[in-house]
CSV table of C-alpha atoms in Angstrom, one decimal:
chain,number,residue,atom,x,y,z
A,1,UNK,CA,-55.0,87.9,60.4
A,2,UNK,CA,-57.1,86.5,57.8
A,3,UNK,CA,-61.0,87.0,58.3
A,4,UNK,CA,-64.2,84.4,58.3
A,5,UNK,CA,-64.9,85.8,54.5
A,6,UNK,CA,-61.0,84.8,52.6
A,7,UNK,CA,-61.2,81.5,54.4
A,8,UNK,CA,-64.7,80.6,52.8
A,9,UNK,CA,-62.7,81.2,49.3
A,10,UNK,CA,-59.4,80.4,49.9
A,11,UNK,CA,-61.2,76.6,50.5
A,12,UNK,CA,-63.3,77.0,47.7
A,13,UNK,CA,-60.3,77.6,45.6
A,14,UNK,CA,-58.8,75.0,46.7
A,15,UNK,CA,-61.9,72.5,46.1
A,16,UNK,CA,-61.6,74.0,42.4
A,17,UNK,CA,-58.0,73.2,41.6
A,18,UNK,CA,-58.4,70.1,43.0
A,19,UNK,CA,-62.1,68.8,40.5
A,20,UNK,CA,-59.6,70.2,37.4
A,21,UNK,CA,-56.6,68.0,38.2
A,22,UNK,CA,-58.8,64.9,38.4
A,23,UNK,CA,-61.2,65.4,35.1
A,24,UNK,CA,-57.9,66.1,33.1
A,25,UNK,CA,-56.9,62.6,35.4
A,26,UNK,CA,-59.5,61.2,33.7
A,27,UNK,CA,-58.8,62.7,30.3
A,28,UNK,CA,-55.4,61.7,29.9
A,29,UNK,CA,-56.1,58.0,31.2
A,30,UNK,CA,-59.4,58.0,28.7
A,31,UNK,CA,-56.9,59.0,25.8
A,32,UNK,CA,-54.3,56.1,26.4
A,33,UNK,CA,-55.0,53.3,23.9
A,34,UNK,CA,-56.0,49.9,25.1
A,35,UNK,CA,-53.0,47.0,25.9
A,36,UNK,CA,-52.8,44.2,23.7
A,37,UNK,CA,-54.6,40.9,25.0
A,38,UNK,CA,-51.9,38.7,26.7
A,39,UNK,CA,-51.0,35.8,24.7
A,40,UNK,CA,-53.1,32.4,25.2
A,41,UNK,CA,-49.3,30.3,25.6
A,42,UNK,CA,-48.9,27.5,23.3
A,43,UNK,CA,-49.2,24.0,24.8
A,44,UNK,CA,-46.1,22.3,25.5
A,45,UNK,CA,-44.5,19.7,23.1
A,46,UNK,CA,-44.1,16.2,23.5
A,47,UNK,CA,-40.8,15.2,23.4
A,48,UNK,CA,-38.6,13.3,21.0
A,49,UNK,CA,-36.4,10.5,21.2
A,50,UNK,CA,-33.2,11.3,22.6
A,51,UNK,CA,-30.9,10.9,19.8
A,52,UNK,CA,-27.6,8.1,20.9
A,53,UNK,CA,-24.4,9.9,22.1
A,54,UNK,CA,-22.8,9.4,19.3
A,55,UNK,CA,-25.2,10.8,16.4
A,56,UNK,CA,-25.6,13.8,18.6
A,57,UNK,CA,-21.3,14.2,19.0
A,58,UNK,CA,-21.6,13.8,15.2
A,59,UNK,CA,-23.9,16.6,14.3
A,60,UNK,CA,-22.8,18.5,17.5
A,61,UNK,CA,-19.0,18.3,15.1
A,62,UNK,CA,-21.3,18.6,12.6
A,63,UNK,CA,-22.5,21.8,12.9
A,64,UNK,CA,-19.4,23.7,14.4
A,65,UNK,CA,-17.7,22.8,10.9
A,66,UNK,CA,-20.7,25.0,9.4
A,67,UNK,CA,-20.3,27.5,11.4
A,68,UNK,CA,-17.6,30.3,10.1
A,69,UNK,CA,-13.9,29.6,11.7
A,70,UNK,CA,-11.9,31.5,12.7
A,71,UNK,CA,-9.2,33.4,11.2
A,72,UNK,CA,-6.2,31.9,11.3
A,73,UNK,CA,-2.0,33.2,11.6
A,74,UNK,CA,-0.3,31.4,9.2
A,75,UNK,CA,1.9,29.8,10.1
A,76,UNK,CA,5.5,30.6,11.6
A,77,UNK,CA,8.7,29.0,9.4
A,78,UNK,CA,11.5,28.4,11.9
A,79,UNK,CA,14.4,27.1,10.0
A,80,UNK,CA,15.4,26.4,6.1
A,81,UNK,CA,17.4,23.0,5.8
A,82,UNK,CA,19.7,23.0,2.3
A,83,UNK,CA,21.5,19.9,2.3
A,84,UNK,CA,24.5,21.0,-0.2
A,85,UNK,CA,25.9,25.1,-0.3
A,86,UNK,CA,26.3,23.7,-4.7
A,87,UNK,CA,24.8,21.1,-7.0
A,88,UNK,CA,25.6,20.4,-10.9
A,89,UNK,CA,22.9,21.7,-13.2
A,90,UNK,CA,19.6,18.9,-12.6
A,91,UNK,CA,21.7,17.3,-8.8
A,92,UNK,CA,19.5,16.7,-6.0
A,93,UNK,CA,19.4,18.8,-3.5
A,94,UNK,CA,17.5,18.1,-0.3
A,95,UNK,CA,15.3,21.1,1.2
A,96,UNK,CA,13.7,21.1,4.4
A,97,UNK,CA,11.7,23.4,5.9
A,98,UNK,CA,10.6,23.1,9.4
A,99,UNK,CA,7.5,25.5,11.0
A,100,UNK,CA,4.9,26.1,14.1
A,101,UNK,CA,2.1,27.6,14.3
A,102,UNK,CA,0.8,30.2,17.1
A,103,UNK,CA,-2.2,28.2,18.0
A,104,UNK,CA,-2.2,24.7,18.1
A,105,UNK,CA,-2.3,23.7,15.4
A,106,UNK,CA,0.5,21.9,13.7
A,107,UNK,CA,-1.1,19.0,12.7
A,108,UNK,CA,-2.4,21.2,10.1
A,109,UNK,CA,1.2,22.0,8.6
A,110,UNK,CA,1.5,21.2,4.7
A,111,UNK,CA,4.5,22.4,2.9
A,112,UNK,CA,5.0,23.2,-1.3
A,113,UNK,CA,8.5,23.6,-2.0
A,114,UNK,CA,9.1,25.0,-5.9
A,115,UNK,CA,6.1,22.5,-7.4
A,116,UNK,CA,6.5,19.9,-4.9
A,117,UNK,CA,4.1,19.1,-2.1
A,118,UNK,CA,6.3,18.2,1.1
A,119,UNK,CA,8.5,19.8,3.6
A,120,UNK,CA,11.7,18.0,2.6
A,121,UNK,CA,11.6,17.5,-1.7
A,122,UNK,CA,14.9,16.9,-3.6
A,123,UNK,CA,14.6,20.2,-5.7
A,124,UNK,CA,16.5,19.9,-8.9
A,125,UNK,CA,17.0,23.1,-10.8
A,126,UNK,CA,17.9,23.2,-14.1
A,127,UNK,CA,20.0,26.7,-15.5
A,128,UNK,CA,18.3,28.5,-18.7
A,129,UNK,CA,20.5,28.9,-21.6
A,130,UNK,CA,23.0,32.0,-20.3
A,131,UNK,CA,23.1,30.0,-16.9
A,132,UNK,CA,21.0,32.3,-14.7
A,133,UNK,CA,18.2,30.6,-12.7
A,134,UNK,CA,16.1,31.3,-10.0
A,135,UNK,CA,15.5,29.6,-6.5
A,136,UNK,CA,12.1,28.3,-6.2
A,137,UNK,CA,9.4,29.6,-3.3
A,138,UNK,CA,8.4,27.9,-0.5
A,139,UNK,CA,5.2,28.1,1.0
A,140,UNK,CA,3.7,26.5,3.9
A,141,UNK,CA,-0.2,26.5,5.1
A,142,UNK,CA,-1.8,26.3,8.3
A,143,UNK,CA,-5.4,25.3,9.4
A,144,UNK,CA,-8.2,26.6,6.8
A,145,UNK,CA,-4.6,27.0,3.8
A,146,UNK,CA,-3.2,30.2,5.6
A,147,UNK,CA,0.3,30.7,4.0
A,148,UNK,CA,3.5,32.1,4.5
A,149,UNK,CA,6.0,32.0,1.6
A,150,UNK,CA,9.9,32.3,1.1
A,151,UNK,CA,12.4,32.4,-1.4
A,152,UNK,CA,14.4,28.9,-0.5
A,153,UNK,CA,18.1,30.1,0.3
A,154,UNK,CA,20.3,30.7,-2.0
A,155,UNK,CA,22.8,28.3,-3.6
A,156,UNK,CA,25.3,27.7,-6.3
A,157,UNK,CA,24.2,25.9,-9.4
A,158,UNK,CA,27.6,24.6,-11.1
A,159,UNK,CA,27.6,24.3,-14.9
A,160,UNK,CA,28.2,21.0,-15.3
A,161,UNK,CA,25.8,17.6,-15.5
A,162,UNK,CA,25.7,14.7,-14.1
A,163,UNK,CA,25.9,11.6,-15.3
A,164,UNK,CA,22.9,9.9,-15.5
A,165,UNK,CA,19.9,10.7,-12.4
A,166,UNK,CA,17.4,8.5,-11.4
A,167,UNK,CA,13.9,9.4,-11.1
A,168,UNK,CA,11.2,8.4,-8.9
A,169,UNK,CA,7.6,8.1,-9.8
A,170,UNK,CA,4.8,6.9,-8.2
A,171,UNK,CA,1.0,5.9,-8.0
A,172,UNK,CA,-2.1,4.4,-6.1
A,173,UNK,CA,-2.7,0.9,-7.0
A,174,UNK,CA,-6.4,1.0,-8.3
A,175,UNK,CA,-9.5,-0.6,-5.6
A,176,UNK,CA,-6.6,-0.1,-2.1
A,177,UNK,CA,-6.7,2.5,0.4
A,178,UNK,CA,-2.4,2.5,0.6
A,179,UNK,CA,-1.2,0.0,-1.9
A,180,UNK,CA,1.5,2.6,-3.9
A,181,UNK,CA,3.8,1.3,-7.1
A,182,UNK,CA,7.3,3.2,-6.5
A,183,UNK,CA,9.2,3.0,-10.6
A,184,UNK,CA,12.6,4.6,-10.5
A,185,UNK,CA,13.7,5.0,-14.2
A,186,UNK,CA,18.0,6.3,-15.3
A,187,UNK,CA,17.7,9.2,-16.5
A,188,UNK,CA,21.1,9.7,-19.0
A,189,UNK,CA,21.1,13.7,-18.6
A,190,UNK,CA,25.9,14.0,-18.9
A,191,UNK,CA,26.1,11.1,-20.8
A,192,UNK,CA,24.6,12.7,-24.0
A,193,UNK,CA,27.5,14.9,-24.7
A,194,UNK,CA,29.6,11.3,-23.9
A,195,UNK,CA,28.6,8.4,-26.8
A,196,UNK,CA,32.1,6.9,-25.6
A,197,UNK,CA,31.1,6.4,-21.9
A,198,UNK,CA,29.8,2.9,-20.2
A,199,UNK,CA,26.7,2.5,-20.2
A,200,UNK,CA,25.5,1.6,-17.3
A,201,UNK,CA,23.2,-1.8,-16.5
A,202,UNK,CA,20.9,-2.1,-13.7
A,203,UNK,CA,21.7,-5.4,-11.5
A,204,UNK,CA,19.4,-4.8,-8.4
A,205,UNK,CA,17.5,-2.3,-7.2
A,206,UNK,CA,17.5,-1.7,-2.8
A,207,UNK,CA,14.5,0.2,-1.9
A,208,UNK,CA,13.9,2.9,2.1
A,209,UNK,CA,10.2,3.6,2.5
A,210,UNK,CA,10.9,6.0,5.1
A,211,UNK,CA,8.3,4.3,7.5
A,212,UNK,CA,10.9,1.5,8.8
A,213,UNK,CA,10.6,-1.0,6.3
A,214,UNK,CA,13.0,-2.3,2.9
A,215,UNK,CA,13.1,-3.9,-0.2
A,216,UNK,CA,15.0,-5.5,-2.8
A,217,UNK,CA,14.5,-6.0,-6.1
A,218,UNK,CA,15.6,-6.9,-9.7
A,219,UNK,CA,13.3,-5.1,-11.3
A,220,UNK,CA,12.8,-1.4,-11.5
A,221,UNK,CA,9.3,-1.2,-9.5
A,222,UNK,CA,7.8,-1.8,-5.9
A,223,UNK,CA,5.0,-1.9,-4.7
A,224,UNK,CA,4.5,-0.7,-0.4
A,225,UNK,CA,1.7,-0.1,1.5
A,226,UNK,CA,1.5,2.7,3.3
A,227,UNK,CA,-2.3,1.4,4.2
A,228,UNK,CA,-1.6,1.9,8.1
A,229,UNK,CA,0.1,5.1,8.6
A,230,UNK,CA,-0.9,7.3,11.7
A,231,UNK,CA,-3.6,9.5,11.0
A,232,UNK,CA,-2.2,12.2,13.6
A,233,UNK,CA,-2.2,14.9,11.0
A,234,UNK,CA,-3.4,15.9,7.8
A,235,UNK,CA,-1.1,14.5,5.4
A,236,UNK,CA,2.0,12.3,6.4
A,237,UNK,CA,5.4,12.7,4.6
A,238,UNK,CA,8.2,10.0,3.9
A,239,UNK,CA,10.8,10.7,1.4
A,240,UNK,CA,11.2,7.6,-0.7
A,241,UNK,CA,14.9,6.8,-1.2
A,242,UNK,CA,16.1,3.7,-4.5
A,243,UNK,CA,19.5,3.0,-4.2
A,244,UNK,CA,20.4,1.7,-8.0
A,245,UNK,CA,23.2,-1.2,-8.7
A,246,UNK,CA,24.9,-1.6,-11.8
A,247,UNK,CA,26.5,-5.8,-13.2
A,248,UNK,CA,29.7,-3.4,-13.2
A,249,UNK,CA,29.6,-2.2,-9.2
A,250,UNK,CA,28.3,1.5,-9.9
A,251,UNK,CA,25.5,2.5,-7.9
A,252,UNK,CA,23.4,5.6,-8.3
A,253,UNK,CA,20.7,7.2,-5.9
A,254,UNK,CA,17.7,9.2,-6.4
A,255,UNK,CA,14.8,10.2,-4.1
A,256,UNK,CA,10.9,11.4,-4.8
A,257,UNK,CA,8.3,12.7,-1.5
A,258,UNK,CA,5.6,11.1,-0.6
A,259,UNK,CA,2.6,13.0,0.5
A,260,UNK,CA,0.1,11.8,1.0
A,261,UNK,CA,-3.6,12.9,2.4
A,262,UNK,CA,-4.7,11.3,6.1
A,263,UNK,CA,-9.0,11.8,5.2
A,264,UNK,CA,-9.7,9.5,8.3
A,265,UNK,CA,-7.6,12.5,10.0
A,266,UNK,CA,-10.5,14.2,9.0
A,267,UNK,CA,-13.3,13.4,9.4
A,268,UNK,CA,-12.3,12.8,13.2
A,269,UNK,CA,-11.1,16.5,13.2
A,270,UNK,CA,-13.7,18.1,11.4
A,271,UNK,CA,-16.7,15.8,12.0
A,272,UNK,CA,-16.2,13.7,15.0
A,273,UNK,CA,-16.7,10.3,13.3
A,274,UNK,CA,-14.2,7.7,14.3
A,275,UNK,CA,-13.9,6.0,9.5
A,276,UNK,CA,-13.9,2.1,9.2
A,277,UNK,CA,-11.5,0.8,6.6
A,278,UNK,CA,-12.0,-2.0,4.3
A,279,UNK,CA,-9.5,-3.4,2.1
A,280,UNK,CA,-10.5,-6.2,-0.9
A,281,UNK,CA,-9.1,-9.4,-1.8
A,282,UNK,CA,-8.4,-10.0,-4.5
A,283,UNK,CA,-8.5,-6.2,-5.7
A,284,UNK,CA,-11.0,-7.2,-8.2
A,285,UNK,CA,-13.0,-9.8,-8.1
A,286,UNK,CA,-14.2,-13.0,-9.1
A,287,UNK,CA,-16.6,-14.8,-10.2
A,288,UNK,CA,-17.0,-18.3,-10.0
A,289,UNK,CA,-18.2,-21.4,-12.2
A,290,UNK,CA,-21.6,-21.0,-10.5
A,291,UNK,CA,-22.1,-18.1,-10.9
A,292,UNK,CA,-21.9,-16.7,-7.8
A,293,UNK,CA,-19.3,-13.7,-7.2
A,294,UNK,CA,-17.2,-14.0,-3.3
A,295,UNK,CA,-14.7,-10.8,-2.0
A,296,UNK,CA,-13.3,-11.3,1.0
A,297,UNK,CA,-12.8,-7.1,3.0
A,298,UNK,CA,-10.3,-6.2,6.0
A,299,UNK,CA,-12.5,-4.4,8.4
A,300,UNK,CA,-10.0,-2.3,10.2
A,301,UNK,CA,-10.3,1.4,12.1
A,302,UNK,CA,-7.3,3.6,14.1
A,303,UNK,CA,-8.4,3.6,17.1
A,304,UNK,CA,-7.1,1.9,19.9
A,305,UNK,CA,-9.7,0.3,21.0
A,306,UNK,CA,-12.4,-2.0,19.6
A,307,UNK,CA,-15.3,-0.9,17.6
A,308,UNK,CA,-19.0,-1.8,18.1
A,309,UNK,CA,-21.2,-2.8,15.2
A,310,UNK,CA,-24.5,-1.4,15.9
A,311,UNK,CA,-26.5,-1.7,12.2
A,312,UNK,CA,-25.6,-3.5,8.5
A,313,UNK,CA,-27.4,-2.0,5.6
A,314,UNK,CA,-26.3,-3.1,1.8
A,315,UNK,CA,-28.8,-0.8,-1.4
A,316,UNK,CA,-28.3,-2.8,-4.8
A,317,UNK,CA,-27.5,-1.3,-8.0
A,318,UNK,CA,-29.1,-2.4,-11.0
A,319,UNK,CA,-28.4,-2.7,-14.7
A,320,UNK,CA,-29.7,-0.3,-16.5
A,321,UNK,CA,-31.4,1.4,-13.5
A,322,UNK,CA,-30.8,5.0,-12.3
A,323,UNK,CA,-32.4,4.4,-9.3
A,324,UNK,CA,-31.7,1.8,-6.2
A,325,UNK,CA,-32.6,-0.3,-3.6
A,326,UNK,CA,-33.6,0.8,-0.9
A,327,UNK,CA,-31.9,0.4,2.2
A,328,UNK,CA,-32.6,-3.3,3.9
A,329,UNK,CA,-30.5,-4.1,7.1
A,330,UNK,CA,-28.2,-6.9,6.5
A,331,UNK,CA,-25.7,-9.5,8.3
A,332,UNK,CA,-21.6,-9.3,7.7
A,333,UNK,CA,-21.7,-11.6,10.9
A,334,UNK,CA,-19.5,-9.7,13.0
A,335,UNK,CA,-20.8,-6.8,16.2
A,336,UNK,CA,-16.8,-5.5,16.7
A,337,UNK,CA,-14.2,-4.4,14.5
A,338,UNK,CA,-10.9,-5.3,17.4
A,339,UNK,CA,-8.0,-2.8,17.0
A,340,UNK,CA,-5.2,-3.3,15.1
A,341,UNK,CA,-5.3,-5.9,12.0
A,342,UNK,CA,-8.9,-5.3,11.9
A,343,UNK,CA,-11.1,-9.4,11.4
A,344,UNK,CA,-12.2,-10.3,7.9
A,345,UNK,CA,-15.3,-10.2,6.6
A,346,UNK,CA,-16.6,-11.6,3.3
A,347,UNK,CA,-19.3,-10.6,1.0
A,348,UNK,CA,-20.8,-12.9,-1.9
A,349,UNK,CA,-23.5,-11.6,-4.9
A,350,UNK,CA,-25.4,-14.8,-6.6
A,351,UNK,CA,-25.5,-13.5,-9.8
A,352,UNK,CA,-28.2,-16.3,-11.0
A,353,UNK,CA,-30.7,-16.0,-9.0
A,354,UNK,CA,-30.0,-11.5,-9.0
A,355,UNK,CA,-28.8,-11.5,-12.9
A,356,UNK,CA,-29.7,-7.5,-12.9
A,357,UNK,CA,-27.7,-6.2,-9.8
A,358,UNK,CA,-23.9,-4.7,-10.9
A,359,UNK,CA,-23.3,-3.5,-7.0
A,360,UNK,CA,-24.3,-4.3,-3.4
A,361,UNK,CA,-23.3,-1.7,-0.9
A,362,UNK,CA,-22.7,-2.5,2.4
A,363,UNK,CA,-23.0,0.7,4.8
A,364,UNK,CA,-21.4,-0.4,8.3
A,365,UNK,CA,-22.2,2.1,11.0
A,366,UNK,CA,-21.2,1.8,15.1
A,367,UNK,CA,-19.3,3.2,18.0
A,368,UNK,CA,-16.0,3.8,19.7
A,369,UNK,CA,-15.6,3.4,22.8
A,370,UNK,CA,-14.5,6.2,23.2
A,371,UNK,CA,-18.5,7.2,22.0
A,372,UNK,CA,-17.9,8.8,19.0
A,373,UNK,CA,-19.6,7.8,15.5
A,374,UNK,CA,-18.1,5.7,13.5
A,375,UNK,CA,-18.6,4.4,9.8
A,376,UNK,CA,-17.9,3.1,6.7
A,377,UNK,CA,-18.4,1.8,3.2
A,378,UNK,CA,-17.7,-1.0,0.5
A,379,UNK,CA,-19.5,-2.0,-2.9
A,380,UNK,CA,-19.2,-5.7,-4.6
A,381,UNK,CA,-18.6,-5.6,-8.0
A,382,UNK,CA,-20.0,-8.6,-10.8
A,383,UNK,CA,-16.8,-8.2,-12.9
A,384,UNK,CA,-17.2,-8.0,-16.7
A,385,UNK,CA,-18.5,-11.2,-18.9
A,386,UNK,CA,-14.9,-12.5,-21.1
A,387,UNK,CA,-14.3,-11.6,-23.3
A,388,UNK,CA,-15.1,-13.6,-26.4
A,389,UNK,CA,-14.5,-13.4,-30.1
A,390,UNK,CA,-18.1,-11.6,-30.5
A,391,UNK,CA,-17.5,-9.4,-28.0
A,392,UNK,CA,-14.0,-8.5,-28.7
A,393,UNK,CA,-11.9,-5.8,-31.5
A,394,UNK,CA,-9.4,-8.0,-32.8
A,395,UNK,CA,-6.0,-6.4,-32.1
A,396,UNK,CA,-3.5,-6.2,-35.2
A,397,UNK,CA,-1.0,-4.0,-34.3
A,398,UNK,CA,2.1,-6.2,-34.8
A,399,UNK,CA,3.4,-4.9,-31.0
A,400,UNK,CA,1.1,-5.0,-29.0
A,401,UNK,CA,0.4,-8.4,-30.5
A,402,UNK,CA,3.4,-10.1,-29.4
A,403,UNK,CA,2.9,-7.9,-26.0
A,404,UNK,CA,-0.6,-10.1,-25.4
A,405,UNK,CA,1.6,-13.5,-27.0
A,406,UNK,CA,4.6,-13.0,-24.6
A,407,UNK,CA,2.0,-12.2,-21.6
A,408,UNK,CA,0.1,-15.3,-22.2
A,409,UNK,CA,3.1,-17.5,-21.8
A,410,UNK,CA,4.8,-16.4,-18.9
A,411,UNK,CA,1.7,-15.8,-16.8
A,412,UNK,CA,0.2,-18.5,-17.8
A,413,UNK,CA,-3.3,-17.2,-18.3
A,414,UNK,CA,-5.8,-16.8,-20.8
A,415,UNK,CA,-6.6,-13.6,-20.7
A,416,UNK,CA,-4.6,-10.7,-19.6
A,417,UNK,CA,-4.5,-7.1,-18.7
A,418,UNK,CA,-3.1,-3.8,-20.4
A,419,UNK,CA,-1.6,-3.8,-16.2
A,420,UNK,CA,-0.2,-7.0,-17.1
A,421,UNK,CA,1.4,-6.1,-19.6
A,422,UNK,CA,2.5,-3.1,-18.5
A,423,UNK,CA,4.0,-4.8,-15.6
A,424,UNK,CA,6.5,-7.7,-17.3
A,425,UNK,CA,7.8,-4.5,-19.9
A,426,UNK,CA,9.1,-2.9,-16.3
A,427,UNK,CA,10.4,-6.4,-15.2
A,428,UNK,CA,12.4,-5.5,-19.1
A,429,UNK,CA,10.6,-9.7,-20.0
A,430,UNK,CA,9.2,-7.5,-23.3
A,431,UNK,CA,12.3,-5.9,-24.1
A,432,UNK,CA,14.0,-8.9,-26.9
A,433,UNK,CA,10.5,-9.6,-29.0
A,434,UNK,CA,11.2,-9.5,-32.4
A,435,UNK,CA,8.4,-7.1,-34.0
A,436,UNK,CA,9.7,-7.3,-36.9
A,437,UNK,CA,7.1,-7.8,-40.0
A,438,UNK,CA,6.6,-11.7,-40.9
A,439,UNK,CA,9.6,-12.0,-44.9
A,440,UNK,CA,7.4,-12.5,-48.4
A,441,UNK,CA,7.4,-15.9,-49.3
A,442,UNK,CA,9.9,-16.3,-52.5
A,443,UNK,CA,8.5,-16.3,-55.6
């Protein structure tokens, strides 16, 4: 048991320990760094006016397109079809490749077979002098140009030649969104080694355009519009065919794959914008006698519902000036563009009132029924002045001069262009020209 003196000592010890602990706590607390004051809250910003839905959607699509794209897997090749097991050197053999993607992006598929773009290519192989030849490579591209490659299945190329082949070339006509000129050229191959072979004199050309259209011509060329092709994939492909019939009833055939990029598809898929097309009529502007340039444009689109026009602005470009005028409001007299053939508008430039203006560019903006932004642009240009003796360089080359004279006679035009002469040449209307120099008079 404890005595009273021991209890007092124990109580004194506890008081000392408590005092020491309190002093230690005060020292630690005083050593802490002072807390930073709470930052003042910023005043709320005034809300900006809300952008229209179509503009927000277009901005969102544009922002999404700037993000680093995810890695797309390479396409898978399902089948390669070879039309013939063996051919002669230079003979067509249609190669068809079929493929698919594993992430649902088949609309981005596009192919190259050898050096020709397309998934259905009439391939020609020309062996080397020793008879050897290599099979071309097939490249199938997907979105972001990921690629899968494979060699064309080997087929036999015999040591023989076709007498003649038909080569189809194409070009996009200037100032058009989708009008192509197709030309058929007959090339002698095997007949070069047989000079006694009867000549082939073309009498008619039967064209098939692979879009449901066809046409017969007497000339070796034709013009066809692919303007309204579907915009559902990155590219559209058309296997064009022509059958040439001679005066003696003989027939030759040729094919060519026409691959056309679809920019309207890209605008909608990657930017969320519906493109408004503009087709001029005529293709090149003409100035009237009163100094006014008038030209009609057909505005159209690929959607199934009308496109509303919200704003139309115009910019004037001046001759000899680097800067254009600021955008100013304009009117085309229409408030919407219906689906299908679209709507025609006419614009004009008065060169008497505005002699320094050489181009007026129109910007059309609107919205589709689905809420997508719709945009388009087209330009009215002042045509160059008619040539005169003072402003032109005289033609002295006798062949070219004879062609100009013949073209003026056939077309009943005071002025003819290089395109006019080229067209008449392909029609064979320049073949009988006598371009020999005139004989010197006898003394």
